PDB file of C-alpha atoms in Angstrom:
ATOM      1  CA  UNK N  30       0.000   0.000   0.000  1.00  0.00           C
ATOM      2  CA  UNK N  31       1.417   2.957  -0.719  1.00  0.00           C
ATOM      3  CA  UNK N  32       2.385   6.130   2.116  1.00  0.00           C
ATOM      4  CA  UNK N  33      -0.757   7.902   2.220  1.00  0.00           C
ATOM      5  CA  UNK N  34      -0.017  12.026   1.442  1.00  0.00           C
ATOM      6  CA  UNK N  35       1.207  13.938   4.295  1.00  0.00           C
ATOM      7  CA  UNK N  36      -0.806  17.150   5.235  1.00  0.00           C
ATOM      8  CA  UNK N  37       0.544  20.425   4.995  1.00  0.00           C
ATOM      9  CA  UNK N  38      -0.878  23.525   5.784  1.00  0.00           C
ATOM     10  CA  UNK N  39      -3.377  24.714   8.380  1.00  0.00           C
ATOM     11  CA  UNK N  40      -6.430  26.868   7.434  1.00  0.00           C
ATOM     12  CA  UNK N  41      -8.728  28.442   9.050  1.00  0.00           C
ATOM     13  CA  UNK N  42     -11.982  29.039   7.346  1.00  0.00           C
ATOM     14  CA  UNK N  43     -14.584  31.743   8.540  1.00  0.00           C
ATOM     15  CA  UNK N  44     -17.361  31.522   6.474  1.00  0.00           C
ATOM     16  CA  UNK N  45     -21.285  30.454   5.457  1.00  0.00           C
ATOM     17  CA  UNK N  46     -22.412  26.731   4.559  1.00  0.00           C
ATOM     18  CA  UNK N  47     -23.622  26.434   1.316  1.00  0.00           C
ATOM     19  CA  UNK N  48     -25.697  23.186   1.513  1.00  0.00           C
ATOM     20  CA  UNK N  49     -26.011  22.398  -2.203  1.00  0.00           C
ATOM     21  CA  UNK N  50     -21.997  21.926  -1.629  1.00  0.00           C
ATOM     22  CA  UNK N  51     -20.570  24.184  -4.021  1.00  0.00           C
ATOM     23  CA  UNK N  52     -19.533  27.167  -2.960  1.00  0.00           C
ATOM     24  CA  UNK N  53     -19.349  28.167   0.723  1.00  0.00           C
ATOM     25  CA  UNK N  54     -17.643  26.489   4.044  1.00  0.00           C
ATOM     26  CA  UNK N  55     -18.282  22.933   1.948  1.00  0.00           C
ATOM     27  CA  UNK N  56     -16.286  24.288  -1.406  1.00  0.00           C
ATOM     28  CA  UNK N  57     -13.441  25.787   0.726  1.00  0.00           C
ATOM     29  CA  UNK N  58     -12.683  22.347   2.610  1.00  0.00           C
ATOM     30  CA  UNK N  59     -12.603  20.386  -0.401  1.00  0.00           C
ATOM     31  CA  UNK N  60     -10.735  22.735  -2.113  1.00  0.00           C
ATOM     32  CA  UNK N  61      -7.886  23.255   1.127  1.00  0.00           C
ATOM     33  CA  UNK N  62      -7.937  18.890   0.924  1.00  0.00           C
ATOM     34  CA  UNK N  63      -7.380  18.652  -2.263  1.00  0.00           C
ATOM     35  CA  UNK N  64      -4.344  20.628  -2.109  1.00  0.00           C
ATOM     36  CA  UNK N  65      -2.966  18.825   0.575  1.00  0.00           C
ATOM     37  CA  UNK N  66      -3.617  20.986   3.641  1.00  0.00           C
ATOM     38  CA  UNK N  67      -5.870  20.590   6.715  1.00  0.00           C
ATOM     39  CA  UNK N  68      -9.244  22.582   6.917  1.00  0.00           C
ATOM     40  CA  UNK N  69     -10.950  23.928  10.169  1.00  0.00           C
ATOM     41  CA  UNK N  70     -13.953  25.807  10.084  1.00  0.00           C
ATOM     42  CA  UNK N  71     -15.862  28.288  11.817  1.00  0.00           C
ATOM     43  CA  UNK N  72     -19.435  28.971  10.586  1.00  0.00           C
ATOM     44  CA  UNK N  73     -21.173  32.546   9.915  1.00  0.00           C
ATOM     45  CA  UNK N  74     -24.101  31.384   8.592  1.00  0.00           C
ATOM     46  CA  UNK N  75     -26.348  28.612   7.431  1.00  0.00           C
ATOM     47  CA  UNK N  76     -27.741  28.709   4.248  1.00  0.00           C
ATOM     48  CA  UNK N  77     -30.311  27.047   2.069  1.00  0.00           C
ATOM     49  CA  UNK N  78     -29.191  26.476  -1.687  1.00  0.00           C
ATOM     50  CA  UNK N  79     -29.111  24.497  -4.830  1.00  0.00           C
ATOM     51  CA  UNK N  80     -27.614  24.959  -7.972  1.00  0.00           C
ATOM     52  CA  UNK N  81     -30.284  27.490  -9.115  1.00  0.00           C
ATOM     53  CA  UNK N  82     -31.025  30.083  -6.024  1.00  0.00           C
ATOM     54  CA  UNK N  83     -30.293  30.781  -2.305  1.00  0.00           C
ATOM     55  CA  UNK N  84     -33.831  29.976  -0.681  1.00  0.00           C
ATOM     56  CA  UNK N  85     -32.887  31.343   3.316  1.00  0.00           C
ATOM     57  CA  UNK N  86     -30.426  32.604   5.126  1.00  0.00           C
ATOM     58  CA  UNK N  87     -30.022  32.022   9.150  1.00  0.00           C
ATOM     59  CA  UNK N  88     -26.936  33.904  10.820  1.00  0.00           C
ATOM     60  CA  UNK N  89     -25.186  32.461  13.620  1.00  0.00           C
ATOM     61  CA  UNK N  90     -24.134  34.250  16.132  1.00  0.00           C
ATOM     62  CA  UNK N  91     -21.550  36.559  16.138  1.00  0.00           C
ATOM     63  CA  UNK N  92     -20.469  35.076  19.927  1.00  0.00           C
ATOM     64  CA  UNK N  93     -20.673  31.863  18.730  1.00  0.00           C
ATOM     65  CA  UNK N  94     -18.587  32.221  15.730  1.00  0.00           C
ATOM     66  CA  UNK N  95     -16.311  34.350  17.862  1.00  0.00           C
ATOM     67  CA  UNK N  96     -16.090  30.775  19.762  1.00  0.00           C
ATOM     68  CA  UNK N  97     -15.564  28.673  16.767  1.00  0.00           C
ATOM     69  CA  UNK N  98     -12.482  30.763  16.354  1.00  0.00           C
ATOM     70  CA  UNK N  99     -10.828  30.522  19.390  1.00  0.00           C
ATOM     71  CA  UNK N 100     -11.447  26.950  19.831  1.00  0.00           C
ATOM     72  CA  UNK N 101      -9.616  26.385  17.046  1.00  0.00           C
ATOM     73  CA  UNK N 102      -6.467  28.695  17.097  1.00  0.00           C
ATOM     74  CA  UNK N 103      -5.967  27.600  20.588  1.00  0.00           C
ATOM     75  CA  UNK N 104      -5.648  24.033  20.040  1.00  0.00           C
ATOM     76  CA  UNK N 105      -5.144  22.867  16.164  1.00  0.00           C
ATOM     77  CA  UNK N 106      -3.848  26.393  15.293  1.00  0.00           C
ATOM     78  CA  UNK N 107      -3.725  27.926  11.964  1.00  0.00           C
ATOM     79  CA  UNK N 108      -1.046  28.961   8.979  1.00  0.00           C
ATOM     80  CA  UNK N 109      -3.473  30.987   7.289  1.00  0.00           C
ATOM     81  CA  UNK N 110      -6.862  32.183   7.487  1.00  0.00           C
ATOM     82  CA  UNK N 111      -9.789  32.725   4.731  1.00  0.00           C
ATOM     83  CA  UNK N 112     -12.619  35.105   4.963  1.00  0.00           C
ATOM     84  CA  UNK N 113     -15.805  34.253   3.274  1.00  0.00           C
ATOM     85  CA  UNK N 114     -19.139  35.518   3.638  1.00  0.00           C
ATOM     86  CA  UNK N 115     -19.463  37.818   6.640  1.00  0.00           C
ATOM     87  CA  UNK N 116     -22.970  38.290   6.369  1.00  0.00           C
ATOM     88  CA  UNK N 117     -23.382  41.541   8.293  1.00  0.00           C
ATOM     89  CA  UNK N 118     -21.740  44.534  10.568  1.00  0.00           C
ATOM     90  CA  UNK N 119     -21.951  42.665  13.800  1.00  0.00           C
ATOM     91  CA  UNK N 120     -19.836  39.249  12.233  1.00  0.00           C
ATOM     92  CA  UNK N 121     -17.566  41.738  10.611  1.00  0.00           C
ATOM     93  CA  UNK N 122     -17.124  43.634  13.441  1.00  0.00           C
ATOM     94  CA  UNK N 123     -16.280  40.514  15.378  1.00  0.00           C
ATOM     95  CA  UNK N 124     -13.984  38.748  13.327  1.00  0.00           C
ATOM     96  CA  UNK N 125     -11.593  41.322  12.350  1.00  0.00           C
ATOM     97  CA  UNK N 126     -11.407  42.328  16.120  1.00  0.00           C
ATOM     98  CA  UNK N 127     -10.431  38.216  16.651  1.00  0.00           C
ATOM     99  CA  UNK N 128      -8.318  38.765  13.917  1.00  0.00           C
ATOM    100  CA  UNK N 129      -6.122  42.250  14.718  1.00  0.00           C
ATOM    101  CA  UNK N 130      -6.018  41.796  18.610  1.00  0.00           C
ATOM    102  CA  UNK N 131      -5.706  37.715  19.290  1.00  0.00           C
ATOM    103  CA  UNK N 132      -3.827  36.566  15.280  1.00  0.00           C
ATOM    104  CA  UNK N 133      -2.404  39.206  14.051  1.00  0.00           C
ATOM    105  CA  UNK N 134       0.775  37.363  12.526  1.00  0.00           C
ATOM    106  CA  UNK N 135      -1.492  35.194  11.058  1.00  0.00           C
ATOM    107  CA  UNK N 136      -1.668  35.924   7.043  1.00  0.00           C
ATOM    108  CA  UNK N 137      -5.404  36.298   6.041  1.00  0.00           C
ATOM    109  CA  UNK N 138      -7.071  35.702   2.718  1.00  0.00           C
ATOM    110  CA  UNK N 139     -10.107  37.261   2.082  1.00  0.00           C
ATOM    111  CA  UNK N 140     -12.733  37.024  -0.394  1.00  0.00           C
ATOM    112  CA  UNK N 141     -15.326  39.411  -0.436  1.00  0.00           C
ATOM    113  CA  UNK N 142     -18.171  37.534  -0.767  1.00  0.00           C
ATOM    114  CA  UNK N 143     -21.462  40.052  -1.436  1.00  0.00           C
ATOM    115  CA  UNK N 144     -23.878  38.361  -3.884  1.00  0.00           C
ATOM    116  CA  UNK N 145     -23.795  34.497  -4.818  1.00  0.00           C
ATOM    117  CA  UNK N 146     -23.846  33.076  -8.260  1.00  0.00           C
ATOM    118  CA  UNK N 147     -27.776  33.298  -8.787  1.00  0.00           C
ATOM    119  CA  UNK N 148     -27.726  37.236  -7.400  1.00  0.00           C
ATOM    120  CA  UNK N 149     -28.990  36.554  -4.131  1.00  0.00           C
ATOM    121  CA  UNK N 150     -27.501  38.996  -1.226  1.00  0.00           C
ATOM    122  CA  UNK N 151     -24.596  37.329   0.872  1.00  0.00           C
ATOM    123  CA  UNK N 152     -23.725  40.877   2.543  1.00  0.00           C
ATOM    124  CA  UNK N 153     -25.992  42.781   4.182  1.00  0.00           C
ATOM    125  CA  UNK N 154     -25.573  46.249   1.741  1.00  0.00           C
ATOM    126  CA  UNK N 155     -25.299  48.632   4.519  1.00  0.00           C
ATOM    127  CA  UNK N 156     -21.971  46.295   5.777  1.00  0.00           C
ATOM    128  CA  UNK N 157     -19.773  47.307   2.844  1.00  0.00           C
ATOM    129  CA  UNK N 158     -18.556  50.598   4.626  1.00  0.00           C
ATOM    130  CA  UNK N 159     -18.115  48.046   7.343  1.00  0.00           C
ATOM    131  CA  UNK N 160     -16.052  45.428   5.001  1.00  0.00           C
ATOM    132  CA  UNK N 161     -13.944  48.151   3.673  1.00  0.00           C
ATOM    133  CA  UNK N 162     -12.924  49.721   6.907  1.00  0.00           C
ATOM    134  CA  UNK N 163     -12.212  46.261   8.796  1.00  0.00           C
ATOM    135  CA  UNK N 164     -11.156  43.558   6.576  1.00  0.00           C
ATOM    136  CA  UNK N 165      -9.735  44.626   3.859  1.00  0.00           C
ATOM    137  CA  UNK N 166      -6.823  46.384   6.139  1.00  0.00           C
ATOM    138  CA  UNK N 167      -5.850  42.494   7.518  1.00  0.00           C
ATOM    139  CA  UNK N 168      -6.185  40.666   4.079  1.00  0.00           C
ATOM    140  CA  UNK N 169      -2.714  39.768   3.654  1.00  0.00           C
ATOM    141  CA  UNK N 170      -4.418  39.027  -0.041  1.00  0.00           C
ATOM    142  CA  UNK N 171      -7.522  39.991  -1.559  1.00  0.00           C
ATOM    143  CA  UNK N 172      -9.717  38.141  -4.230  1.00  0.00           C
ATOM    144  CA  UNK N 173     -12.197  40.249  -5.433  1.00  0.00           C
ATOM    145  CA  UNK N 174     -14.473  39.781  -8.748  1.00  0.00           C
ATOM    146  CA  UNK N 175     -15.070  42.951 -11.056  1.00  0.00           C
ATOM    147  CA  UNK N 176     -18.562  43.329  -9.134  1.00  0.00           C
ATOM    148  CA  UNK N 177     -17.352  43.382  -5.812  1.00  0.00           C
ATOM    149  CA  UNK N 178     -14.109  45.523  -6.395  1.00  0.00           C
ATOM    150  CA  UNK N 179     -16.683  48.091  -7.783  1.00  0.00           C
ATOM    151  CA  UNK N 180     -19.108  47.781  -4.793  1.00  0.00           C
ATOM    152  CA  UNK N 181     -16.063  48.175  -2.618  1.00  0.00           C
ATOM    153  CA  UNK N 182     -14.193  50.950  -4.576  1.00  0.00           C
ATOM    154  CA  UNK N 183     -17.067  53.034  -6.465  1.00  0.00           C
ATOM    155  CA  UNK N 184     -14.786  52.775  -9.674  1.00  0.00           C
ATOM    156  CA  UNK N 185     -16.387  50.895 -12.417  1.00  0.00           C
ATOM    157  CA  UNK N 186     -14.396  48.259 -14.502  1.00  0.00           C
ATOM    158  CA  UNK N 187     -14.433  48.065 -17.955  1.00  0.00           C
ATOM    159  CA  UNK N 188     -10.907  47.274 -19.136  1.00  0.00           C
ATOM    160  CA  UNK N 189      -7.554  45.875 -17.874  1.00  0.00           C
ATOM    161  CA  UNK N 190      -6.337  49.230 -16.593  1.00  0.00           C
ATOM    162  CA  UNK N 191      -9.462  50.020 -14.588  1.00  0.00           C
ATOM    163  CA  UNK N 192      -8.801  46.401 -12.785  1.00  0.00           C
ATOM    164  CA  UNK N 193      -5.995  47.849 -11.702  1.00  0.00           C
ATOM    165  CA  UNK N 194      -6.406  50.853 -10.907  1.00  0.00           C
ATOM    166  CA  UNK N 195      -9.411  49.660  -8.520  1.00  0.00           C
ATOM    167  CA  UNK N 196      -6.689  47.178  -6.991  1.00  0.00           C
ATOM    168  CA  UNK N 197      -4.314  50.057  -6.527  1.00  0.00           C
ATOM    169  CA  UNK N 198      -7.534  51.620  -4.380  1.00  0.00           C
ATOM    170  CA  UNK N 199      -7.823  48.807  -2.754  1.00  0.00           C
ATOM    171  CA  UNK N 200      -4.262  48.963  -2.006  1.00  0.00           C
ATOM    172  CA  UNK N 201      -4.865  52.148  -0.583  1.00  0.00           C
ATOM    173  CA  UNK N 202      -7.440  51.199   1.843  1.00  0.00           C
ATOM    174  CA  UNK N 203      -4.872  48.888   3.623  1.00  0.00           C
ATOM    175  CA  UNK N 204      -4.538  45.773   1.915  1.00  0.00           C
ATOM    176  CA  UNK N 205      -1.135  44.010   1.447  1.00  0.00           C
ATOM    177  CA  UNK N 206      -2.093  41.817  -2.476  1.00  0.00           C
ATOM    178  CA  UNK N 207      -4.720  42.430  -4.252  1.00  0.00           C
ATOM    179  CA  UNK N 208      -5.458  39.428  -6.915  1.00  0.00           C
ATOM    180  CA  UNK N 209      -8.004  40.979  -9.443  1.00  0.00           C
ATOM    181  CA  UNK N 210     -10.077  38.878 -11.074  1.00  0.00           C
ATOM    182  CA  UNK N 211     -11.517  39.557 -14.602  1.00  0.00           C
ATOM    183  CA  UNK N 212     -13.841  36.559 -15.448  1.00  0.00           C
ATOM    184  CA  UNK N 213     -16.790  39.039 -15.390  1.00  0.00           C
ATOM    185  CA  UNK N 214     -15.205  41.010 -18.785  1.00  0.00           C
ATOM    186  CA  UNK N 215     -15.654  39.517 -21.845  1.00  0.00           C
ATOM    187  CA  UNK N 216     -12.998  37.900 -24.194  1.00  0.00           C
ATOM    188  CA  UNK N 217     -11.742  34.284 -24.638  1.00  0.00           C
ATOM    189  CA  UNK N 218      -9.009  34.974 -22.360  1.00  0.00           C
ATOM    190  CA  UNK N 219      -9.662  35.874 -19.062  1.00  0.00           C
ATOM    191  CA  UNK N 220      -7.328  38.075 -17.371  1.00  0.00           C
ATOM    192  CA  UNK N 221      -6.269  38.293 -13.705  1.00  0.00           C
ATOM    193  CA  UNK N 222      -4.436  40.641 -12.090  1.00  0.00           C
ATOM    194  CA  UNK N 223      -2.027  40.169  -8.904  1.00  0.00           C
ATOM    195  CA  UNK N 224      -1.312  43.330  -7.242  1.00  0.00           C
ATOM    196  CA  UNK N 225       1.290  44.775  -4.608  1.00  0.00           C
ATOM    197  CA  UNK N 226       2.778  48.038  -4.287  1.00  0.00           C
ATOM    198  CA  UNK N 227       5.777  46.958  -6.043  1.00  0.00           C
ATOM    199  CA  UNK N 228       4.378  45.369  -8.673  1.00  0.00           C
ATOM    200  CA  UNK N 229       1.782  43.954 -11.164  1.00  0.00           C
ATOM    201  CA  UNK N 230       1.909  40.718 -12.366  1.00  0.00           C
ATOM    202  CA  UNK N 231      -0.598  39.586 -15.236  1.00  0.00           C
ATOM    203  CA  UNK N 232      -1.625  35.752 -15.403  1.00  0.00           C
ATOM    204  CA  UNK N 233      -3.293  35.011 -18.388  1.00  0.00           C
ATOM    205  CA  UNK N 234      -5.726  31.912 -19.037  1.00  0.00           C
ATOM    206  CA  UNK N 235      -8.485  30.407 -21.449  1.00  0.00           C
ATOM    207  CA  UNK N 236     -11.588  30.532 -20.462  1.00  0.00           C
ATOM    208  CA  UNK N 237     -13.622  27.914 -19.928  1.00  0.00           C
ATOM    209  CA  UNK N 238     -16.818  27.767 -21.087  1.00  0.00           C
ATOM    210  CA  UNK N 239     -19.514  26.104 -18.858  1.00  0.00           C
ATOM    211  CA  UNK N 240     -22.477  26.645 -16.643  1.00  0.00           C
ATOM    212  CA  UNK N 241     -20.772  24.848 -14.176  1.00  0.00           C
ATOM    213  CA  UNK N 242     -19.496  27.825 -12.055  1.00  0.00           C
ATOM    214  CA  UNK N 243     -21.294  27.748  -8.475  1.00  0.00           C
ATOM    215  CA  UNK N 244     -18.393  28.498  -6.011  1.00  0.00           C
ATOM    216  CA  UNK N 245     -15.156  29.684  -8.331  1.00  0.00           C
ATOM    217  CA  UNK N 246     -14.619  32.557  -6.168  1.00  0.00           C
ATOM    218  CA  UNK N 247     -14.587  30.737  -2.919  1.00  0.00           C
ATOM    219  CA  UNK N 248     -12.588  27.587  -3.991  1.00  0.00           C
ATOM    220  CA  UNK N 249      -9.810  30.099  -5.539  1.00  0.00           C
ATOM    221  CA  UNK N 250      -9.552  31.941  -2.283  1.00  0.00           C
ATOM    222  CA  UNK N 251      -9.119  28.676  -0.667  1.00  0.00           C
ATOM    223  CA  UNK N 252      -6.658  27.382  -3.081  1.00  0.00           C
ATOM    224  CA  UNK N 253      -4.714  30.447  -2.819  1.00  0.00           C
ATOM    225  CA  UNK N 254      -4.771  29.945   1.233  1.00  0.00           C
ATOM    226  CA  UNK N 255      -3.894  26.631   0.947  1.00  0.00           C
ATOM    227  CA  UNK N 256      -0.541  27.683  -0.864  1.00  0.00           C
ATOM    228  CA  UNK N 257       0.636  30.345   1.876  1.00  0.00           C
ATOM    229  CA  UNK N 258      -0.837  28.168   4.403  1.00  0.00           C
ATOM    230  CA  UNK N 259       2.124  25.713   2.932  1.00  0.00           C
ATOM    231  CA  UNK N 260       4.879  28.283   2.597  1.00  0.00           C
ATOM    232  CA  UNK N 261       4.180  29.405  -1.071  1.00  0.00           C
ATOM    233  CA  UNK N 262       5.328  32.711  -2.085  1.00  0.00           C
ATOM    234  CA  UNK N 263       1.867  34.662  -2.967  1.00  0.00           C
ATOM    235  CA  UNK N 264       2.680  34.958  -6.438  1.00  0.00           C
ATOM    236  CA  UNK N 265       3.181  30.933  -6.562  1.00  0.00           C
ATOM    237  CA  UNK N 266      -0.175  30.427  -4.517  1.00  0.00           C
ATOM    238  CA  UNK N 267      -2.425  32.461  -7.169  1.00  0.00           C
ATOM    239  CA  UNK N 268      -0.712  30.354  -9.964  1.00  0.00           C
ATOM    240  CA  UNK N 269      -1.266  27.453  -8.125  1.00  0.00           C
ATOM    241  CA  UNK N 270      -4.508  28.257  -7.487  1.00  0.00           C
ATOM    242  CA  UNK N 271      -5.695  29.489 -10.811  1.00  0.00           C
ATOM    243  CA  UNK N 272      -4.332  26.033 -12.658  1.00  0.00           C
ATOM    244  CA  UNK N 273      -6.143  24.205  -9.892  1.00  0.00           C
ATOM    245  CA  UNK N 274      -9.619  25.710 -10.625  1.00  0.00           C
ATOM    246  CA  UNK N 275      -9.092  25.733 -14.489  1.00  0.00           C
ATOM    247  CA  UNK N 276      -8.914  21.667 -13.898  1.00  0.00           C
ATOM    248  CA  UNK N 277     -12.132  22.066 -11.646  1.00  0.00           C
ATOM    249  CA  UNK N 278     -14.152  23.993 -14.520  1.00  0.00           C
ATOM    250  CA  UNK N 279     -13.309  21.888 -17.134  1.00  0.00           C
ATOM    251  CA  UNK N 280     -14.007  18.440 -15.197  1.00  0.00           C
ATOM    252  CA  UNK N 281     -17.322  19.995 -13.855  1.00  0.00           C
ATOM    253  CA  UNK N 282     -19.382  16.587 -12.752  1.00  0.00           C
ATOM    254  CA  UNK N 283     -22.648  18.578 -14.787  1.00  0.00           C
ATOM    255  CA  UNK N 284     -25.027  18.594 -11.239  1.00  0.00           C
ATOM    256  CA  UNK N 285     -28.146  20.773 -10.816  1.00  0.00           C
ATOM    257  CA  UNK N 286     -30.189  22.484 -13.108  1.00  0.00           C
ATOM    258  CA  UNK N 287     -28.595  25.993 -12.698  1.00  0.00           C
ATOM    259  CA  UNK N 288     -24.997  26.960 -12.110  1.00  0.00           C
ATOM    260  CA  UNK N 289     -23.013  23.558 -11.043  1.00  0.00           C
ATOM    261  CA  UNK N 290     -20.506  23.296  -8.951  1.00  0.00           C
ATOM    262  CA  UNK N 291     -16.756  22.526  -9.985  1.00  0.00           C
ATOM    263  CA  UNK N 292     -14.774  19.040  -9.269  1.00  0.00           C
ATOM    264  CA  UNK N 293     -12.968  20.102  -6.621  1.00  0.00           C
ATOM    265  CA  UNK N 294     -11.396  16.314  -6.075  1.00  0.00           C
ATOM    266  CA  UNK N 295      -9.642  15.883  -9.495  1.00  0.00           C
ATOM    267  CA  UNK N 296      -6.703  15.875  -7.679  1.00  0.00           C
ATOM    268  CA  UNK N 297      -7.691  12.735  -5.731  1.00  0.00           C
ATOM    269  CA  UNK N 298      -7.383   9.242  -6.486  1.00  0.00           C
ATOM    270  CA  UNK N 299     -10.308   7.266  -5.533  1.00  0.00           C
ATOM    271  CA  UNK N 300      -8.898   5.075  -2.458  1.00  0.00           C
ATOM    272  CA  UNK N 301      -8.424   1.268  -3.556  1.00  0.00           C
ATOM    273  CA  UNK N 302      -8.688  -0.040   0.041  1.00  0.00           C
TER     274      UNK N 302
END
């Protein structure tokens, strides 16, 4: 039999459960396995869901998730953390104060999750101000969509350069990477955009065409904590990262009637016992 895979990398996941399995708390821990590393969670908020619409939304407590938190960093620990959806003022509020007074060396990813794939509300609209001011100062990197970096920046995005000049806002409001993603603009390529104050570093790749798209955002951001949670470079996370989710579009298992989810586990060899 052969050595099974050694795990590498600890992340922490604060975020919502999708139960339809694609996106969400569910995505992020396949995603984080399939790269190697060891997921932990701690929960914002329930949701109902399928491939076609998010039916209900029931918050947990911002104590409670407060608790989730601690429980974990004080035992299992973490190498990285990813932010999700952080459904209102009063989770955002408590998570980045976690976050800057009790982890602070800890490198955070965060994905700014605001609307899901069928355009129902993830973030409570009057908790942007809220996600701005708090979160994105600790995101150690950044992953917002060409929606949400308008929503957060009031630029919009039409081209390339107004990707990055949104990022350099971004930048501005405190955080340390900003990867820019540009799968909402058209084209055959889709271009993303990693961004630090020293630099800006395109990465390039086809897209791939298919309905199959429930939970991109949140597997990258996963992927991409995964890497730093391992010791990766950011640079070598996002490429990681991207490659990894190109594989998990075009090997979508077809589920649902609406937008599918990806295969996260194409990485993983069924077990032969």
């Amino acid at each position: 039999m052969n050595e099974p895979a050694r795990v590498h990398g600890r992340v922490l996941i604060v975020a919502g459960s999708d139960s339809g399995g694609g996106a969400g708390i569910q995505a992020d821990i396949k995603a984080v396995t399939a790269l190697g590393g060891f997921a932990a969670t701690a929960v914002t908020a329930l949701t109902a869901q399928n491939t076609e619409a998010v039916f209900g939304v029931v918050p947990v407590a911002p104590d409670f998730i407060a608790e989730q938190m601690r429980r974990v960093l004080w035992d299992i620990g973490a190498d990285c953390i990813k932010l999700g959806m952080l459904h209102d003022v009063a989770v955002i509020e408590t998570v980045a104060g976690i976050l800057a007074r009790e982890v602070s060396s800890i490198p955070v990813v965060a994905d700014p999750v605001m609307v899901a794939k069928g355009g129902a509300a993830l973030l409570v609209p009057a908790a942007t101000d809220s996600l701005k001011r708090r979160i994105v100062p600790l995101a150690h990197v950044l992953t917002p969509n060409v929606p949400e970096a308008e929503a957060l920046t009031g630029r919009a995005i039409h081209t390339s350069d107004d990707m990055i000049g949104a990022a350099r806002t971004l930048l501005g409001l405190g955080a340390r990477s900003v990867l820019m993603k540009g799968g909402h603009l058209g084209g055959e390529t889709v271009r993303d955009f990693l961004v630090t104050a020293e630099a800006v570093t395109e990465i390039a790749h086809p897209r791939v065409h298919t309905r199959h798209t429930h939970g991109t955002g949140c597997t990258l951001a996963s992927a991409v904590a995964t890497g730093i949670a391992q010791g990766l470079a950011v640079e070598a996370a996002v490429r990681r990262a991207i490659a990894y989710v190109q594989v998990a579009l075009a090997t979508a298992p077809g589920f649902g009637r609406g937008h599918g989810p990806l295969n996260h586990g194409h990485t993983v060899r069924p077990f032969s016992g």
